[in-house]
PDB file of C-alpha atoms in Angstrom:
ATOM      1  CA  UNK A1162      -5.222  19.423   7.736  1.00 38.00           C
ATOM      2  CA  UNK A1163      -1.741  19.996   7.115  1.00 36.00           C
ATOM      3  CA  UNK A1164       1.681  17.729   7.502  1.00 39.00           C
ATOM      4  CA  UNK A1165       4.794  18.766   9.180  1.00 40.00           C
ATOM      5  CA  UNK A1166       5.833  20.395   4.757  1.00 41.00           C
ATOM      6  CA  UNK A1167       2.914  22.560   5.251  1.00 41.00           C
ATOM      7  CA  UNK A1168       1.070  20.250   1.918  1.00 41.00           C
ATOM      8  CA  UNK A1169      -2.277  20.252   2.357  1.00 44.00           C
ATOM      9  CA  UNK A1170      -3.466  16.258   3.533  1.00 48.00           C
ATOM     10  CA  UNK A1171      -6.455  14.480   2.408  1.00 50.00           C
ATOM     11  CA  UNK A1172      -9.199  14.535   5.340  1.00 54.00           C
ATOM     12  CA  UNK A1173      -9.917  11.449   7.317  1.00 52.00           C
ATOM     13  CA  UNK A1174     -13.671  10.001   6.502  1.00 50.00           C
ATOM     14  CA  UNK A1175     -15.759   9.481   8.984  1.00 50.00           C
ATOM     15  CA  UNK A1176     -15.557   5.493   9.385  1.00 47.00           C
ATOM     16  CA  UNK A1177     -19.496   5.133   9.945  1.00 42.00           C
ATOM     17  CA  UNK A1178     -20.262   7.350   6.954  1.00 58.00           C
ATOM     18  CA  UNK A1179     -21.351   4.957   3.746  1.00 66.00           C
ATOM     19  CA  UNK A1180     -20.616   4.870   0.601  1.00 70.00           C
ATOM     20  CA  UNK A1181     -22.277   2.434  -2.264  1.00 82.00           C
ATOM     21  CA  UNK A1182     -18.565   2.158  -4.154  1.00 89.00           C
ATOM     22  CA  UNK A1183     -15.492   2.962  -2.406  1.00 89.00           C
ATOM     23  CA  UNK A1184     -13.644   3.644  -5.521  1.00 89.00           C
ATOM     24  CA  UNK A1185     -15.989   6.530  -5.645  1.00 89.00           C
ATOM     25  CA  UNK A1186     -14.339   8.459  -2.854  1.00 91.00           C
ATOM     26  CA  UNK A1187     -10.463   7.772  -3.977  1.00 92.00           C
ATOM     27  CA  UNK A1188      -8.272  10.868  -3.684  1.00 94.00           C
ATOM     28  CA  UNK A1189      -5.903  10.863  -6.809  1.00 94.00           C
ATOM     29  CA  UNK A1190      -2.545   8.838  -6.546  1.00 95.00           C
ATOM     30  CA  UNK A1191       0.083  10.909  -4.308  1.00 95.00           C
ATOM     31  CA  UNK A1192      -2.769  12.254  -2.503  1.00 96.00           C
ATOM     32  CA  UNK A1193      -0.980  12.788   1.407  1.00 97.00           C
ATOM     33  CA  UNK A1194      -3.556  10.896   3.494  1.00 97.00           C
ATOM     34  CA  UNK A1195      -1.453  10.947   6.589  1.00 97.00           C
ATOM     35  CA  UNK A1196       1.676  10.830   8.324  1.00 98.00           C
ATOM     36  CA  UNK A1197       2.720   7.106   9.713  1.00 97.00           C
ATOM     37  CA  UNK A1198       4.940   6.431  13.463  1.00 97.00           C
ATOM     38  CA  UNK A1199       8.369   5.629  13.093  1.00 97.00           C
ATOM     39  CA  UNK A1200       7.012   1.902  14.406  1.00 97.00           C
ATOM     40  CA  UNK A1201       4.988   2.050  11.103  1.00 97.00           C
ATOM     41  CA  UNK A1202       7.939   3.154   8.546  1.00 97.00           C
ATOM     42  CA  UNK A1203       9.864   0.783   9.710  1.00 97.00           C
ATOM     43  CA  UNK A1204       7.303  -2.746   9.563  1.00 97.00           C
ATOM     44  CA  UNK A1205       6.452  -0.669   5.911  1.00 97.00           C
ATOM     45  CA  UNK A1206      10.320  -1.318   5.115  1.00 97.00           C
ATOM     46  CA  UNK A1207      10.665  -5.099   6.158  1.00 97.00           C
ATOM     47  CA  UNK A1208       7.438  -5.730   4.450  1.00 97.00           C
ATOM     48  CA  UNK A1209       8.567  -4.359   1.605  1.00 96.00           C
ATOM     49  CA  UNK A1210      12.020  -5.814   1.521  1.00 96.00           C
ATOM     50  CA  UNK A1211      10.069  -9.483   2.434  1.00 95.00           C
ATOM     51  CA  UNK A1212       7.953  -8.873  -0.728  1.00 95.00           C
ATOM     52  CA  UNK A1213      10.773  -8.209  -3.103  1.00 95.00           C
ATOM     53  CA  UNK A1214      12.895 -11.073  -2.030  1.00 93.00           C
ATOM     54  CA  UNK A1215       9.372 -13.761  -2.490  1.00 90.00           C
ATOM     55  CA  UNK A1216       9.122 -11.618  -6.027  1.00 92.00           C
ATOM     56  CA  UNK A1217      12.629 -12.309  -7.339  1.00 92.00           C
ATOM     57  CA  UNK A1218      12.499 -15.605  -5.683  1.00 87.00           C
ATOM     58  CA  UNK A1219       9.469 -16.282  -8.082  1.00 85.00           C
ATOM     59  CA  UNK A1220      11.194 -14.462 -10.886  1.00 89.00           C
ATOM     60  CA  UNK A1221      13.746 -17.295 -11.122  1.00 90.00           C
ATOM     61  CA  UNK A1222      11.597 -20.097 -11.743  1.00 83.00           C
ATOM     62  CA  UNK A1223      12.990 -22.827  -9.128  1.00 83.00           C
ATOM     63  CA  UNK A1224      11.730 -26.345  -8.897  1.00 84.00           C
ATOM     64  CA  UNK A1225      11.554 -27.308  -5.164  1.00 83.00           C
ATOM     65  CA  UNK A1226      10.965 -31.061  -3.535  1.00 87.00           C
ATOM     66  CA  UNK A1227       7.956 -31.165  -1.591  1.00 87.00           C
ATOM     67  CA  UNK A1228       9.475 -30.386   1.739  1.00 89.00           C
ATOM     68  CA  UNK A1229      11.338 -27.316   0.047  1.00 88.00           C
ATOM     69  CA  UNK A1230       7.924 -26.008  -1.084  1.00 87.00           C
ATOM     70  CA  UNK A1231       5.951 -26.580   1.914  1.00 91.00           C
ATOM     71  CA  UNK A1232       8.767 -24.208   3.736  1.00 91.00           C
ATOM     72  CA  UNK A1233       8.357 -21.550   1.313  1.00 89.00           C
ATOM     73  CA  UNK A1234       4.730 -21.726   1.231  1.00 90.00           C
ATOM     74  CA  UNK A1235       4.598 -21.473   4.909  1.00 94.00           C
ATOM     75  CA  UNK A1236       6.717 -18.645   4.570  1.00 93.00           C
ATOM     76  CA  UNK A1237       4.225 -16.978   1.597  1.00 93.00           C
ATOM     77  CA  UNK A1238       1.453 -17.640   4.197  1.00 96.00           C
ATOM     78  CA  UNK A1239       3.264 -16.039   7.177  1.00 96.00           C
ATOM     79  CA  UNK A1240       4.317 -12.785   4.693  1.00 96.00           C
ATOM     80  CA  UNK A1241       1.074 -12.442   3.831  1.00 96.00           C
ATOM     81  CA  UNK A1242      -0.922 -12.504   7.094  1.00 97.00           C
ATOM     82  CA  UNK A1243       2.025 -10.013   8.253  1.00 97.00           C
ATOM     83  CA  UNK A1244       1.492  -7.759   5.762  1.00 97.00           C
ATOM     84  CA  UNK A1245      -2.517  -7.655   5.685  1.00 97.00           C
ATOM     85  CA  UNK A1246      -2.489  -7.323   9.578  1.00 98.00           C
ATOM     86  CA  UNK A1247       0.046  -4.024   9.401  1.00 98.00           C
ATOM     87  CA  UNK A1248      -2.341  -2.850   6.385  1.00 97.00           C
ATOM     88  CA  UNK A1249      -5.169  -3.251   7.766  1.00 98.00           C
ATOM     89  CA  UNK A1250      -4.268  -1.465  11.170  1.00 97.00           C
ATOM     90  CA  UNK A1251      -2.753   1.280   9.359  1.00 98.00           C
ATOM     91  CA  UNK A1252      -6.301   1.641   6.784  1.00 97.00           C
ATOM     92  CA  UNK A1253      -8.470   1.588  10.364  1.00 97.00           C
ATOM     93  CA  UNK A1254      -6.093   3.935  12.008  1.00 97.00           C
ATOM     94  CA  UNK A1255      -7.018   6.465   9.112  1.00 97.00           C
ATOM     95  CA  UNK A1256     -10.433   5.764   8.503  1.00 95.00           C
ATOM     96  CA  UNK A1257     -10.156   4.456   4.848  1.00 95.00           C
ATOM     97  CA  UNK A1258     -11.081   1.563   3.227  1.00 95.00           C
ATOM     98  CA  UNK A1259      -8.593  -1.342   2.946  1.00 95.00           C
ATOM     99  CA  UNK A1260      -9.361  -1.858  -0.816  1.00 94.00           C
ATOM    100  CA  UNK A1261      -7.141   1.401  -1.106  1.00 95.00           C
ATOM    101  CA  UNK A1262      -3.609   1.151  -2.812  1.00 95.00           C
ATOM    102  CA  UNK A1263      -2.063   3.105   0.176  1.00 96.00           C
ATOM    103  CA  UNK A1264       1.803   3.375   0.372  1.00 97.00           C
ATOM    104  CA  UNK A1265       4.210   4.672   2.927  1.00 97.00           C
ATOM    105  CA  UNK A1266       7.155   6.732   1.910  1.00 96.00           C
ATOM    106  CA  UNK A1267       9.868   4.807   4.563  1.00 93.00           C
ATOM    107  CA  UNK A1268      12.542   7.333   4.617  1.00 93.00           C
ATOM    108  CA  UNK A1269       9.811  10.347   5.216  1.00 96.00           C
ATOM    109  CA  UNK A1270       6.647   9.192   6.221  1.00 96.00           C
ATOM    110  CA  UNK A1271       3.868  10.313   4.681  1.00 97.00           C
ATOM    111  CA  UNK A1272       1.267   7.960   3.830  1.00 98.00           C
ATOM    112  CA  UNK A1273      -0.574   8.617   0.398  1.00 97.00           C
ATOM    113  CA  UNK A1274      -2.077   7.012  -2.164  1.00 96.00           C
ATOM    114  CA  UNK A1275      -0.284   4.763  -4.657  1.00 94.00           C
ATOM    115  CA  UNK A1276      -0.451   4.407  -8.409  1.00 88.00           C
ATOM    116  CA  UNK A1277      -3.181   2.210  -9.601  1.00 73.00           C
ATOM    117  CA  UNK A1278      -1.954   2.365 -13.141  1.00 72.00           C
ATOM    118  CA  UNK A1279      -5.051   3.925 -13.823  1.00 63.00           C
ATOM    119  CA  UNK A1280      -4.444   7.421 -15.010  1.00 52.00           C
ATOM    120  CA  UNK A1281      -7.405   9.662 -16.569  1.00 55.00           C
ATOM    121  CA  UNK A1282      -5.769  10.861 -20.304  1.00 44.00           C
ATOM    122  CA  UNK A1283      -5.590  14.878 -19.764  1.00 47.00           C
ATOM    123  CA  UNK A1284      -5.972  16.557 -22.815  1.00 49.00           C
ATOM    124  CA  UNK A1285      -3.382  19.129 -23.855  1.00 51.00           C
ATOM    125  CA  UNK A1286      -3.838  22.137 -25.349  1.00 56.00           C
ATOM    126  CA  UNK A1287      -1.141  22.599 -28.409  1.00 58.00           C
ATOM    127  CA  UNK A1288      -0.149  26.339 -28.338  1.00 62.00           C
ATOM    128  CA  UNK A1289       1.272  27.944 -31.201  1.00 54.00           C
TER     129      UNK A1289
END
């Protein structure tokens, strides 16, 4: 399979096939595992934006009264079923597991796999 850059895409699984870990079957990070809607780039981007303003909100260590912090954790709550309801749509929609760092490139839209942080050290060869 092949998106619209001619790069080759990672194949959908077949959602009833098992698998006893699904770390096991992860495609590297940057891996192209499909292309999202417009309707999906764009609830990507407000997610996003709603996750960075709750992350510099938290970043500036504010007291709140108790009516102050009930608002904002309502707000948390709401961000959070928002986001793990588009997710999880998007993860059945491709047939991959939700437990997947998948990310969605907003101005482009290919959906791929994000950075774990966990890179395998590749050994280089010193030439002389």
């Amino acid at each position: 399979m092949r998106n619209r850059k001619g790069s080759k895409l990672f194949g959908n699984h077949d959602p009833i096939e098992e698998t006893e870990n699904v770390y096991a079957i992860l495609p590297p990070p940057g891996t192209i595992i499909g292309e999202a809607t417009e309707e999906e780039m764009e609830t990507a981007a407000a997610l996003e934006i709603r996750h960075m303003a709750f992350m510099r909100l938290q970043d500036m260590n504010i007291r709140f009264d108790g009516v102050s912090y009930k608002e904002i954790l309502k707000e948390f709550s709401e961000f959070e079923t928002d986001s793990s309801a588009f997710w999880r749509g998007v993860c059945r929609r491709l047939s991959v597991p939700y437990e997947w760092a998948i990310r969605i490139d907003h101005a482009n839209g290919p959906i791929y796999i994000g950075d774990t942080g966990e890179h395998e050290l590749l050994e280089i060869e010193e030439t002389d």
